[in-house]
């Protein structure tokens, strides 16, 4: 393998997370330790990022990004303990809330129709986390434990 700088995307500081979009394999999202989150098009790498997602807070932590299965939402947990969700398409910040006293370093957005759904290990207190009253849900991990966050609207994240 030969690394070529003409096929490289540059971030303002050390890269924390990279996500390839499966709906169009020409696109990927990267985050860096300065809080930057950028969307890149492989065909246009020489021009830099094509879109930014503002509001993420990070200065030194390895914080993972998450993308929902339909690739409409981008989620991050910041060092400020806020969870933020953006529209991937428009980069609009559509959800921002302090949900914990810790920062979430790991994100897992279960896939509909995948083995995650209907598996008893994901039921809490006898409650079905994936019933029709909820349209999205995501697992968040921190040093304090695993948390499940869910929303009730299919058109927005809050």
mmCIF file of C-alpha atoms in Angstrom:
data_model
loop_
_atom_site.group_PDB
_atom_site.id
_atom_site.type_symbol
_atom_site.label_atom_id
_atom_site.label_comp_id
_atom_site.label_asym_id
_atom_site.label_seq_id
_atom_site.Cartn_x
_atom_site.Cartn_y
_atom_site.Cartn_z
ATOM 1 C CA UNK A 1 0.000 0.000 0.000
ATOM 2 C CA UNK A 2 1.297 3.416 -0.936
ATOM 3 C CA UNK A 3 0.128 6.441 1.056
ATOM 4 C CA UNK A 4 -0.299 9.520 -1.093
ATOM 5 C CA UNK A 5 -0.946 12.975 0.375
ATOM 6 C CA UNK A 6 -3.193 13.838 -2.597
ATOM 7 C CA UNK A 7 -5.572 11.170 -1.261
ATOM 8 C CA UNK A 8 -5.572 12.539 2.283
ATOM 9 C CA UNK A 9 -8.061 14.608 4.237
ATOM 10 C CA UNK A 10 -6.700 16.882 6.920
ATOM 11 C CA UNK A 11 -8.266 17.711 10.268
ATOM 12 C CA UNK A 12 -7.290 20.612 12.577
ATOM 13 C CA UNK A 13 -5.978 18.231 15.271
ATOM 14 C CA UNK A 14 -5.674 14.499 16.054
ATOM 15 C CA UNK A 15 -8.486 12.389 14.582
ATOM 16 C CA UNK A 16 -10.882 10.789 17.103
ATOM 17 C CA UNK A 17 -13.475 9.080 14.959
ATOM 18 C CA UNK A 18 -14.122 8.160 11.312
ATOM 19 C CA UNK A 19 -17.411 6.897 9.914
ATOM 20 C CA UNK A 20 -18.005 5.789 6.325
ATOM 21 C CA UNK A 21 -21.549 6.332 5.094
ATOM 22 C CA UNK A 22 -22.871 3.105 3.597
ATOM 23 C CA UNK A 23 -25.595 4.794 1.540
ATOM 24 C CA UNK A 24 -22.870 6.438 -0.565
ATOM 25 C CA UNK A 25 -19.374 5.080 -0.048
ATOM 26 C CA UNK A 26 -17.859 8.312 -1.395
ATOM 27 C CA UNK A 27 -18.678 10.097 1.893
ATOM 28 C CA UNK A 28 -17.174 9.845 5.353
ATOM 29 C CA UNK A 29 -17.388 11.878 8.552
ATOM 30 C CA UNK A 30 -14.388 12.632 10.743
ATOM 31 C CA UNK A 31 -13.988 14.253 14.141
ATOM 32 C CA UNK A 32 -10.882 15.599 15.812
ATOM 33 C CA UNK A 33 -9.742 16.431 19.328
ATOM 34 C CA UNK A 34 -10.414 20.145 18.868
ATOM 35 C CA UNK A 35 -14.162 19.461 18.552
ATOM 36 C CA UNK A 36 -14.308 19.697 14.752
ATOM 37 C CA UNK A 37 -16.678 17.366 12.918
ATOM 38 C CA UNK A 38 -16.431 17.371 9.108
ATOM 39 C CA UNK A 39 -18.068 15.596 6.170
ATOM 40 C CA UNK A 40 -15.746 14.664 3.293
ATOM 41 C CA UNK A 41 -16.342 13.479 -0.263
ATOM 42 C CA UNK A 42 -13.583 11.136 -1.475
ATOM 43 C CA UNK A 43 -13.896 12.596 -4.972
ATOM 44 C CA UNK A 44 -13.180 16.104 -3.633
ATOM 45 C CA UNK A 45 -10.539 15.482 -0.947
ATOM 46 C CA UNK A 46 -8.204 18.043 -2.522
ATOM 47 C CA UNK A 47 -10.789 20.743 -1.663
ATOM 48 C CA UNK A 48 -11.101 19.714 1.993
ATOM 49 C CA UNK A 49 -14.337 19.079 3.861
ATOM 50 C CA UNK A 50 -17.691 19.765 2.217
ATOM 51 C CA UNK A 51 -19.700 20.323 5.407
ATOM 52 C CA UNK A 52 -19.154 21.052 9.125
ATOM 53 C CA UNK A 53 -21.212 20.111 12.176
ATOM 54 C CA UNK A 54 -20.905 22.863 14.792
ATOM 55 C CA UNK A 55 -21.358 22.635 18.561
ATOM 56 C CA UNK A 56 -19.369 19.512 19.512
ATOM 57 C CA UNK A 57 -17.079 20.054 22.522
ATOM 58 C CA UNK A 58 -13.762 18.237 22.755
ATOM 59 C CA UNK A 59 -10.247 19.292 23.709
ATOM 60 C CA UNK A 60 -8.342 16.096 24.468
ATOM 61 C CA UNK A 61 -10.594 13.002 24.564
ATOM 62 C CA UNK A 62 -11.175 10.131 22.169
ATOM 63 C CA UNK A 63 -14.928 10.603 21.621
ATOM 64 C CA UNK A 64 -16.648 8.381 19.083
ATOM 65 C CA UNK A 65 -19.349 9.575 16.675
ATOM 66 C CA UNK A 66 -22.500 7.614 15.857
ATOM 67 C CA UNK A 67 -24.707 7.517 12.768
ATOM 68 C CA UNK A 68 -28.215 6.067 12.856
ATOM 69 C CA UNK A 69 -29.063 3.125 10.548
ATOM 70 C CA UNK A 70 -30.878 5.292 7.982
ATOM 71 C CA UNK A 71 -27.874 7.673 7.956
ATOM 72 C CA UNK A 72 -29.991 10.748 8.648
ATOM 73 C CA UNK A 73 -28.630 11.622 12.120
ATOM 74 C CA UNK A 74 -25.111 12.133 13.452
ATOM 75 C CA UNK A 75 -24.634 11.876 17.234
ATOM 76 C CA UNK A 76 -21.814 12.856 19.560
ATOM 77 C CA UNK A 77 -21.245 13.015 23.275
ATOM 78 C CA UNK A 78 -19.075 15.990 24.225
ATOM 79 C CA UNK A 79 -16.660 16.674 27.060
ATOM 80 C CA UNK A 80 -19.282 19.112 28.351
ATOM 81 C CA UNK A 81 -21.607 16.101 29.016
ATOM 82 C CA UNK A 82 -24.003 17.186 26.268
ATOM 83 C CA UNK A 83 -25.381 14.786 23.698
ATOM 84 C CA UNK A 84 -25.832 16.444 20.318
ATOM 85 C CA UNK A 85 -27.596 15.219 17.210
ATOM 86 C CA UNK A 86 -27.295 16.824 13.782
ATOM 87 C CA UNK A 87 -28.996 16.237 10.471
ATOM 88 C CA UNK A 88 -26.303 14.660 8.286
ATOM 89 C CA UNK A 89 -27.812 16.197 5.160
ATOM 90 C CA UNK A 90 -28.194 19.806 6.367
ATOM 91 C CA UNK A 91 -25.717 19.880 9.314
ATOM 92 C CA UNK A 92 -28.480 21.470 11.418
ATOM 93 C CA UNK A 93 -28.103 20.829 15.161
ATOM 94 C CA UNK A 94 -31.480 19.282 16.003
ATOM 95 C CA UNK A 95 -30.890 18.034 19.558
ATOM 96 C CA UNK A 96 -28.648 19.303 22.337
ATOM 97 C CA UNK A 97 -29.077 18.317 25.957
ATOM 98 C CA UNK A 98 -26.985 17.701 29.039
ATOM 99 C CA UNK A 99 -28.077 14.169 29.901
ATOM 100 C CA UNK A 100 -25.363 13.103 32.340
ATOM 101 C CA UNK A 101 -22.472 14.254 34.517
ATOM 102 C CA UNK A 102 -19.996 12.413 32.301
ATOM 103 C CA UNK A 103 -18.869 12.486 28.697
ATOM 104 C CA UNK A 104 -19.857 9.603 26.429
ATOM 105 C CA UNK A 105 -16.876 8.097 24.646
ATOM 106 C CA UNK A 106 -18.703 5.282 22.845
ATOM 107 C CA UNK A 107 -21.842 5.322 20.704
ATOM 108 C CA UNK A 108 -23.771 2.342 19.308
ATOM 109 C CA UNK A 109 -26.884 2.911 17.234
ATOM 110 C CA UNK A 110 -28.652 -0.484 16.925
ATOM 111 C CA UNK A 111 -29.727 -1.516 13.443
ATOM 112 C CA UNK A 112 -33.399 -2.248 12.761
ATOM 113 C CA UNK A 113 -33.908 -5.839 11.693
ATOM 114 C CA UNK A 114 -30.542 -6.773 13.138
ATOM 115 C CA UNK A 115 -30.006 -9.291 15.927
ATOM 116 C CA UNK A 116 -29.996 -6.428 18.460
ATOM 117 C CA UNK A 117 -33.760 -6.079 18.169
ATOM 118 C CA UNK A 118 -35.900 -8.517 20.083
ATOM 119 C CA UNK A 119 -32.910 -9.868 21.976
ATOM 120 C CA UNK A 120 -33.795 -10.152 25.672
ATOM 121 C CA UNK A 121 -30.424 -8.786 26.771
ATOM 122 C CA UNK A 122 -31.579 -5.351 25.602
ATOM 123 C CA UNK A 123 -34.769 -5.293 27.642
ATOM 124 C CA UNK A 124 -34.687 -3.273 30.861
ATOM 125 C CA UNK A 125 -37.133 -3.675 33.733
ATOM 126 C CA UNK A 126 -39.443 -5.770 31.533
ATOM 127 C CA UNK A 127 -39.778 -2.901 29.067
ATOM 128 C CA UNK A 128 -39.406 -3.361 25.320
ATOM 129 C CA UNK A 129 -37.029 -0.593 24.282
ATOM 130 C CA UNK A 130 -37.961 -0.986 20.629
ATOM 131 C CA UNK A 131 -41.741 -0.869 20.719
ATOM 132 C CA UNK A 132 -43.786 1.284 18.339
ATOM 133 C CA UNK A 133 -43.927 4.205 20.789
ATOM 134 C CA UNK A 134 -40.257 4.961 20.111
ATOM 135 C CA UNK A 135 -38.778 5.672 16.716
ATOM 136 C CA UNK A 136 -35.075 5.776 17.511
ATOM 137 C CA UNK A 137 -32.690 4.727 20.218
ATOM 138 C CA UNK A 138 -28.960 4.729 20.838
ATOM 139 C CA UNK A 139 -26.584 3.164 23.373
ATOM 140 C CA UNK A 140 -24.065 5.534 24.973
ATOM 141 C CA UNK A 141 -21.034 4.369 26.928
ATOM 142 C CA UNK A 142 -18.995 6.246 29.514
ATOM 143 C CA UNK A 143 -16.761 5.391 32.446
ATOM 144 C CA UNK A 144 -19.950 5.440 34.560
ATOM 145 C CA UNK A 145 -21.687 2.739 32.525
ATOM 146 C CA UNK A 146 -23.959 2.075 29.553
ATOM 147 C CA UNK A 147 -27.025 4.211 28.938
ATOM 148 C CA UNK A 148 -29.877 3.882 26.465
ATOM 149 C CA UNK A 149 -31.348 7.080 25.037
ATOM 150 C CA UNK A 150 -34.456 7.113 22.874
ATOM 151 C CA UNK A 151 -36.637 9.574 21.026
ATOM 152 C CA UNK A 152 -40.259 9.643 19.995
ATOM 153 C CA UNK A 153 -40.281 11.340 16.616
ATOM 154 C CA UNK A 154 -39.321 9.877 13.252
ATOM 155 C CA UNK A 155 -38.801 13.278 11.609
ATOM 156 C CA UNK A 156 -36.606 14.881 14.230
ATOM 157 C CA UNK A 157 -34.351 13.672 16.982
ATOM 158 C CA UNK A 158 -36.212 15.260 19.878
#
